[in-house]
PDB file of C-alpha atoms in Angstrom:
ATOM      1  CA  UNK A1243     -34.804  49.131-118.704  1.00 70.00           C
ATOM      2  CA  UNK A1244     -35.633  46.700-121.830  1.00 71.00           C
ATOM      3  CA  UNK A1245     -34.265  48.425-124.915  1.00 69.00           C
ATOM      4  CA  UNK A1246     -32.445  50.936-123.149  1.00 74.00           C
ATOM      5  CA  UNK A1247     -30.124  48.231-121.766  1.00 76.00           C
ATOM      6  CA  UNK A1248     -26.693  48.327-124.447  1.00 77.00           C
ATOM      7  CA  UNK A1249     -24.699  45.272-123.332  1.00 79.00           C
ATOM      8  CA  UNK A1250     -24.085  41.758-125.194  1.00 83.00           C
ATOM      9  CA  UNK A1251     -25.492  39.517-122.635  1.00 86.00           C
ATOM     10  CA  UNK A1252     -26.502  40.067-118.612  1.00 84.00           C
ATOM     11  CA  UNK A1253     -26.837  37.974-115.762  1.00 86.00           C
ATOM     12  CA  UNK A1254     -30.641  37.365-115.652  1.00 85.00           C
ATOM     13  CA  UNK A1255     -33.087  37.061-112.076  1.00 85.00           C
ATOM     14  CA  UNK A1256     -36.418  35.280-112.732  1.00 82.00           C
ATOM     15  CA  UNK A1257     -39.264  37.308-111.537  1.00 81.00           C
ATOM     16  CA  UNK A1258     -39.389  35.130-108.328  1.00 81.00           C
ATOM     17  CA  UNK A1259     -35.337  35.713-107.833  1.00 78.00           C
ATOM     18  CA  UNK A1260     -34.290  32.317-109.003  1.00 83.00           C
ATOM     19  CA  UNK A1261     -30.923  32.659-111.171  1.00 83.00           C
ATOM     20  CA  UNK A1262     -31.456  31.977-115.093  1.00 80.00           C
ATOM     21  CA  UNK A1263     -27.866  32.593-115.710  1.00 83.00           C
ATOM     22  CA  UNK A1264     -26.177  34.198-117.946  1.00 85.00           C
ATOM     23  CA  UNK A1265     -27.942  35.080-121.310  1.00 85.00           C
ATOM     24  CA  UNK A1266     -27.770  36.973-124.897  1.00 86.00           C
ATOM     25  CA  UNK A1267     -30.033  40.363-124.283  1.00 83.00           C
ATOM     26  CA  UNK A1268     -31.676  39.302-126.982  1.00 84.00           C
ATOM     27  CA  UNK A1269     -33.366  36.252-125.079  1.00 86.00           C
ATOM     28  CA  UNK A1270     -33.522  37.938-121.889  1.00 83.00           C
ATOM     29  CA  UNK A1271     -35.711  40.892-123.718  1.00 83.00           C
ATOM     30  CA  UNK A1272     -37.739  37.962-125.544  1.00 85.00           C
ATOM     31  CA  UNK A1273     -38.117  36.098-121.528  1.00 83.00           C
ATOM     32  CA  UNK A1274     -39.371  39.543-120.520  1.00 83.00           C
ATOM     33  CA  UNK A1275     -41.808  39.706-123.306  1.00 84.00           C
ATOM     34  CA  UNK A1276     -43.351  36.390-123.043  1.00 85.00           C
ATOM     35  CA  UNK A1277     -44.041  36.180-119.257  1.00 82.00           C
ATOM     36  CA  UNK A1278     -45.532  40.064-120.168  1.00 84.00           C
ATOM     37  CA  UNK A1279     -42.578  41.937-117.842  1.00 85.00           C
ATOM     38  CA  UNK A1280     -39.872  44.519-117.934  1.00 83.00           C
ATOM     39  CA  UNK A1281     -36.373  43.842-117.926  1.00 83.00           C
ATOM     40  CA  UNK A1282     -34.631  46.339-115.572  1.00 84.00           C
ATOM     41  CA  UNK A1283     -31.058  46.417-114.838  1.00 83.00           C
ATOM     42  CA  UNK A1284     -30.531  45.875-111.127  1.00 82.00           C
ATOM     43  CA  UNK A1285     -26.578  46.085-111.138  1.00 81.00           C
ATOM     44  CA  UNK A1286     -24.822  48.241-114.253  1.00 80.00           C
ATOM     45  CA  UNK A1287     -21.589  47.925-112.548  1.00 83.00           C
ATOM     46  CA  UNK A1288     -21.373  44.249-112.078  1.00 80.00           C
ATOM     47  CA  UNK A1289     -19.784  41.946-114.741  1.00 83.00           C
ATOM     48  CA  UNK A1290     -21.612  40.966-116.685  1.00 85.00           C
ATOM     49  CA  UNK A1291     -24.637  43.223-115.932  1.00 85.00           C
ATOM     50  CA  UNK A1292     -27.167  41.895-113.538  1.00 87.00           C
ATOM     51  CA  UNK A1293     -31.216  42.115-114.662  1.00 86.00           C
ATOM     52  CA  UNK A1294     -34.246  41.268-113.511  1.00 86.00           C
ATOM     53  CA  UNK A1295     -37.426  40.526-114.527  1.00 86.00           C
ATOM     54  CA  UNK A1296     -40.269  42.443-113.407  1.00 85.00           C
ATOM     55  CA  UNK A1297     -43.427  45.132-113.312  1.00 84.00           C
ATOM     56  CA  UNK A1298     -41.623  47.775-113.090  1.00 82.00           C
ATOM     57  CA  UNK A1299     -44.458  50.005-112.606  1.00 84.00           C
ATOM     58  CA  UNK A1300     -45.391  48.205-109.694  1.00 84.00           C
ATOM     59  CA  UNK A1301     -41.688  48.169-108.536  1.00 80.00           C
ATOM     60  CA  UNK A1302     -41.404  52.030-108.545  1.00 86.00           C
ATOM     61  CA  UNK A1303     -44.534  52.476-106.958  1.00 89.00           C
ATOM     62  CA  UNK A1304     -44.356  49.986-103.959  1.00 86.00           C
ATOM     63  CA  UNK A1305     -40.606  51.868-103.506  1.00 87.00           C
ATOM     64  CA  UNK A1306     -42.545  55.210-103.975  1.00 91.00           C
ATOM     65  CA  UNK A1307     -45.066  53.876-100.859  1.00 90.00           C
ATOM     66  CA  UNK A1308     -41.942  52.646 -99.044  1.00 90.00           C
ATOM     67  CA  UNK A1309     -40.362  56.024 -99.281  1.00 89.00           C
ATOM     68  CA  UNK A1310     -43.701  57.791 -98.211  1.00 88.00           C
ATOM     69  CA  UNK A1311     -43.864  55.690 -94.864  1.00 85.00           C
ATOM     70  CA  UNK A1312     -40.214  56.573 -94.139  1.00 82.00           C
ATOM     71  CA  UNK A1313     -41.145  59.600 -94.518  1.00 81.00           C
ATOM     72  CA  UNK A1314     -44.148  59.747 -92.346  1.00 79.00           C
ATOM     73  CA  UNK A1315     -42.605  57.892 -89.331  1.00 73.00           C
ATOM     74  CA  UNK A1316     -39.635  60.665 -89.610  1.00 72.00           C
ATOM     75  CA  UNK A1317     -39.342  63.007 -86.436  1.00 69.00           C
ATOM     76  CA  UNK A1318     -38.491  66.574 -87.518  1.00 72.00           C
ATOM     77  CA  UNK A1319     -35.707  68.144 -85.042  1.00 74.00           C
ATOM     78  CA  UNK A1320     -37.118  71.350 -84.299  1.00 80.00           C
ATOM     79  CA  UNK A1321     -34.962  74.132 -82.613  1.00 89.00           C
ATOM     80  CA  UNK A1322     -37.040  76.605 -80.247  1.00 90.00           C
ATOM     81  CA  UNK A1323     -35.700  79.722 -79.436  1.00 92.00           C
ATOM     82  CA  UNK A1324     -36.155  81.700 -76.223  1.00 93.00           C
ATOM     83  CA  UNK A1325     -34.765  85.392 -75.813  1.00 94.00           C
ATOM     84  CA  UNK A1326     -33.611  87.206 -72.703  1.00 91.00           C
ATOM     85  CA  UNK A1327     -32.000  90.021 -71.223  1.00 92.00           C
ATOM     86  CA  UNK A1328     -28.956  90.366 -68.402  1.00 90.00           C
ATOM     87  CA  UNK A1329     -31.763  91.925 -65.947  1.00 89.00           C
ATOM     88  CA  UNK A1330     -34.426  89.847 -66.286  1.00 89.00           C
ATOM     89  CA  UNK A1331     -36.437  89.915 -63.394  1.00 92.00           C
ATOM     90  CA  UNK A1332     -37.265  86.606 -61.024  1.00 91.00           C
ATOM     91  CA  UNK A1333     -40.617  85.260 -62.495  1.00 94.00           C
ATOM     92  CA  UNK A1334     -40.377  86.429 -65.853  1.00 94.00           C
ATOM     93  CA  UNK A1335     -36.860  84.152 -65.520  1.00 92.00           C
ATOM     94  CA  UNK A1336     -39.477  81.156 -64.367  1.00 94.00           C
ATOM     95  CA  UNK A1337     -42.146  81.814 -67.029  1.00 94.00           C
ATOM     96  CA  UNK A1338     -38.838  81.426 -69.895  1.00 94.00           C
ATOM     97  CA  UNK A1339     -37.575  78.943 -67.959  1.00 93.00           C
ATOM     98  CA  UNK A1340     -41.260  77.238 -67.921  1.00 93.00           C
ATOM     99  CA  UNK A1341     -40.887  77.417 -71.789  1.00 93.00           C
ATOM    100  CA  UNK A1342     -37.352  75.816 -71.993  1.00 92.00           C
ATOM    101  CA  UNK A1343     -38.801  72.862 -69.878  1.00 92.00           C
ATOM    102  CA  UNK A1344     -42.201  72.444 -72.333  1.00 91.00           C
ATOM    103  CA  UNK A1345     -39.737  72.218 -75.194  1.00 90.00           C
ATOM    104  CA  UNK A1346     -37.423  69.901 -74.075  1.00 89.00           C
ATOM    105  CA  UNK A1347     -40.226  67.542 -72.479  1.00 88.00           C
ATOM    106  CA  UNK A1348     -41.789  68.033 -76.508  1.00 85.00           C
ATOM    107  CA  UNK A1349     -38.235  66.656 -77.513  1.00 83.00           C
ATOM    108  CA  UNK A1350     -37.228  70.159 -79.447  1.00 87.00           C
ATOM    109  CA  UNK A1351     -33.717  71.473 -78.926  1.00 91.00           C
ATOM    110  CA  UNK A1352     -33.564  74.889 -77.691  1.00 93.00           C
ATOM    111  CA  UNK A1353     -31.590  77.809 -78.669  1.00 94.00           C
ATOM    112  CA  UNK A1354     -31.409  80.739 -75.479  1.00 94.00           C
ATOM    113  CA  UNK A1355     -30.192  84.462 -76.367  1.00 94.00           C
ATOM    114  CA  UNK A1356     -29.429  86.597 -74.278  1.00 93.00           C
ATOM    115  CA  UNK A1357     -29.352  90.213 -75.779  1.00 93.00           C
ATOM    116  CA  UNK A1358     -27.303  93.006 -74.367  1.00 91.00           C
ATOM    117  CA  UNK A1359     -27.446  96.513 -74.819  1.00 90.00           C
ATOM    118  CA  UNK A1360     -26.088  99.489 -74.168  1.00 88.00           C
ATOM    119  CA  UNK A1361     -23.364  99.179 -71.114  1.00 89.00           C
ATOM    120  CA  UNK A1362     -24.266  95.541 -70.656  1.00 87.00           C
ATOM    121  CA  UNK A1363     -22.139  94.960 -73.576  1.00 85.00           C
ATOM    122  CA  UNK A1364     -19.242  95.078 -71.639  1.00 88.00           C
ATOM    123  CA  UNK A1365     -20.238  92.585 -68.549  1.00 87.00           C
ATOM    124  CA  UNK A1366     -20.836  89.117 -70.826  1.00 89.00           C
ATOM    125  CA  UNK A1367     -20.020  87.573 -67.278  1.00 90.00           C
ATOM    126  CA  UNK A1368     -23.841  88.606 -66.335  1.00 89.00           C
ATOM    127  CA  UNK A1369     -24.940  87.007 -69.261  1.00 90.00           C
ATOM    128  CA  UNK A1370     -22.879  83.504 -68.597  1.00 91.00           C
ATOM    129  CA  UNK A1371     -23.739  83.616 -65.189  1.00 91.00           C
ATOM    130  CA  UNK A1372     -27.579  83.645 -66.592  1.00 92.00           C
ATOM    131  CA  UNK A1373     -27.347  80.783 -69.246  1.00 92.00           C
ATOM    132  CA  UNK A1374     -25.421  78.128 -66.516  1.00 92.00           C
ATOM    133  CA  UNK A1375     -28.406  78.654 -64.099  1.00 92.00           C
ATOM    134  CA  UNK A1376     -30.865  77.935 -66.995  1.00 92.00           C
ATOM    135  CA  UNK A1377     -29.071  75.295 -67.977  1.00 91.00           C
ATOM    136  CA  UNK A1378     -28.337  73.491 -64.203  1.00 92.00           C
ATOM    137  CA  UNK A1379     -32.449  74.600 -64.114  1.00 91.00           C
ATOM    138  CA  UNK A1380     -33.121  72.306 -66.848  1.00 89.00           C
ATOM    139  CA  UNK A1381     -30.335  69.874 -66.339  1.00 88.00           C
ATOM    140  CA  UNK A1382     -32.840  66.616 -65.542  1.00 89.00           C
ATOM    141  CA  UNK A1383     -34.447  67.475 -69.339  1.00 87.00           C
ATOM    142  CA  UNK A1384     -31.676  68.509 -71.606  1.00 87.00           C
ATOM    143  CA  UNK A1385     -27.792  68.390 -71.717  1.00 89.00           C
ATOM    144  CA  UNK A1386     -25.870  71.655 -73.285  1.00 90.00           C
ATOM    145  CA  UNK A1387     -25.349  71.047 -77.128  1.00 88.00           C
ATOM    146  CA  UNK A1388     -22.978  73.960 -77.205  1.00 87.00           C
ATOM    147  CA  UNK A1389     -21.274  76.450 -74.620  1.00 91.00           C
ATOM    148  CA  UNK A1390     -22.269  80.107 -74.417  1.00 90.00           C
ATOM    149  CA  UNK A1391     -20.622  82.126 -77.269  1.00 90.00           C
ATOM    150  CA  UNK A1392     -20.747  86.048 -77.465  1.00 90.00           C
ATOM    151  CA  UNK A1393     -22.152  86.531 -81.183  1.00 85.00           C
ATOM    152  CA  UNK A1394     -22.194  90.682 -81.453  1.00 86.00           C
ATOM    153  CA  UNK A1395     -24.964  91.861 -78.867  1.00 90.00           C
ATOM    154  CA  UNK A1396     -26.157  88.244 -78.223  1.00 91.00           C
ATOM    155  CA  UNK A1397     -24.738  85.406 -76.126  1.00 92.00           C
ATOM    156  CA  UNK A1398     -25.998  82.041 -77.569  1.00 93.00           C
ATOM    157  CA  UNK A1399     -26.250  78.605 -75.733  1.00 94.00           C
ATOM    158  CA  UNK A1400     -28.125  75.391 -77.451  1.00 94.00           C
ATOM    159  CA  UNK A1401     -30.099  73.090 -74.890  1.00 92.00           C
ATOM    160  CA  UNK A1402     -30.832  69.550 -76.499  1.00 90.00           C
ATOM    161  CA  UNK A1403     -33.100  67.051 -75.145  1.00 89.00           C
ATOM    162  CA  UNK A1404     -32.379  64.225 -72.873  1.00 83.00           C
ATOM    163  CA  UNK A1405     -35.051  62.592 -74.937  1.00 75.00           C
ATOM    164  CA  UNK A1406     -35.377  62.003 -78.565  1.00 74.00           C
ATOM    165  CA  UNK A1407     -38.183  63.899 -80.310  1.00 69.00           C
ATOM    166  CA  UNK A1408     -39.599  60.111 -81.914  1.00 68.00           C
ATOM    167  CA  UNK A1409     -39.725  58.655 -77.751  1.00 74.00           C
ATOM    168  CA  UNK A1410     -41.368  62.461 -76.055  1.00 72.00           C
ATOM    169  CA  UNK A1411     -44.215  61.323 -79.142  1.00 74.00           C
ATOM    170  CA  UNK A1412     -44.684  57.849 -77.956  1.00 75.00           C
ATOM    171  CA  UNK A1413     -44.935  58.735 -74.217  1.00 77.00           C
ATOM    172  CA  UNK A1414     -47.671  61.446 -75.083  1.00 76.00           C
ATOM    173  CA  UNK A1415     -49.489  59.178 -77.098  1.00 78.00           C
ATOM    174  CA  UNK A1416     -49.441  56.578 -74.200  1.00 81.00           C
ATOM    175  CA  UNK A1417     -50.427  59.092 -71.808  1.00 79.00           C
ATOM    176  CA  UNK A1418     -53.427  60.159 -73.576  1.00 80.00           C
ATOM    177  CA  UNK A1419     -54.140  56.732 -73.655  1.00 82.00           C
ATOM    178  CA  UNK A1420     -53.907  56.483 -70.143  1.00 82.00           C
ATOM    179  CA  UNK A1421     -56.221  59.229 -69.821  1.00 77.00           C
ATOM    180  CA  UNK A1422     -58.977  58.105 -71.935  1.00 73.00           C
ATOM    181  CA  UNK A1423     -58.649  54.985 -70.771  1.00 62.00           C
ATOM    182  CA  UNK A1424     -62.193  52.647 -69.472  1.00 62.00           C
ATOM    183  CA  UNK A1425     -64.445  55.149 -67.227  1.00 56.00           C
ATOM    184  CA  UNK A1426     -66.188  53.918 -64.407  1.00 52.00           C
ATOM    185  CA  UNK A1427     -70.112  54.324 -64.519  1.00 49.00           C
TER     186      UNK A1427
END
């Protein structure tokens, strides 16, 4: 940027992107001066150099905004975890298996364990049997990410969404809208 800039001459941008040309840095600093801008170099690697004239306060903080919107409209992929055991008895399997649906429907991948203890350590098939019934439970809402794996005393399996976390917003949002839409009197 202006003095900073150590070449002979660079390839100069008006302030409204119209080409100057080629030009001594010299009178490309003494351009920026007069019309009260900076001269920032756009393209170091180029030959020669390309630079441009402009505020580049106001450059680096309508990039700073741009960056901050990116940043806002950003979904965060969020993995849920749910933990269960070989024996797990039939509605405490539907109240997990309620939880696996509310995250996928939220757009949140899901991570099921199943911990083993003791002498269950040696029949994994229980615990494989378990995570394909979740997972043909849930199979409308989410797709299996990865395959159950014996990890020590846990068996892992990761449920993602059918949906993508930025679309499960949108459709809340529009069904609130719904809801709240004109009441009758």
């Amino acid at each position: 940027m202006n003095d900073r800039i150590r070449v002979p001459e660079v390839r100069l941008v008006g302030p409204n992107g119209e080409q100057v040309g080629i030009v001594p840095i010299a009178k490309a600093l003494e351009l920026a001066r007069e019309s009260d801008l900076d001269l920032v170099e756009v393209a170091p690697t180029a030959r020669p150099p390309v630079a441009k004239l402009m505020d580049y306060g106001k450059f680096k903080y309508e990039s700073a905004m741009k960056a901050r919107e990116a940043r806002k409209n950003q979904a965060h992929t969020v993995i849920k975890e749910i933990k269960l055991r070989p024996k797990i008895d039939p509605h405490d399997y539907e109240t997990k298996k309620g939880h696996v649906v509310r995250f996928l429907k939220a757009g949140d991948k899901v991570k099921v364990t199943i911990m083993f203890r003791g002498r269950e350590q040696s029949r994994p098939e229980l615990g494989r049997r378990l995570l394909q019934r979740l997972a043909d439970d849930v199979e409308e809402l989410g797709f299996v990410e990865s395959r159950p794996k014996q990890d020590g005393r846990n068996m892992i399996m990761v449920i993602g969404p059918h949906k993508k976390k930025a679309e499960a917003k949108a459709e809340r949002a529009a069904r609130a809208q719904q809801d709240s839409g004109p009441a009758s009197v």
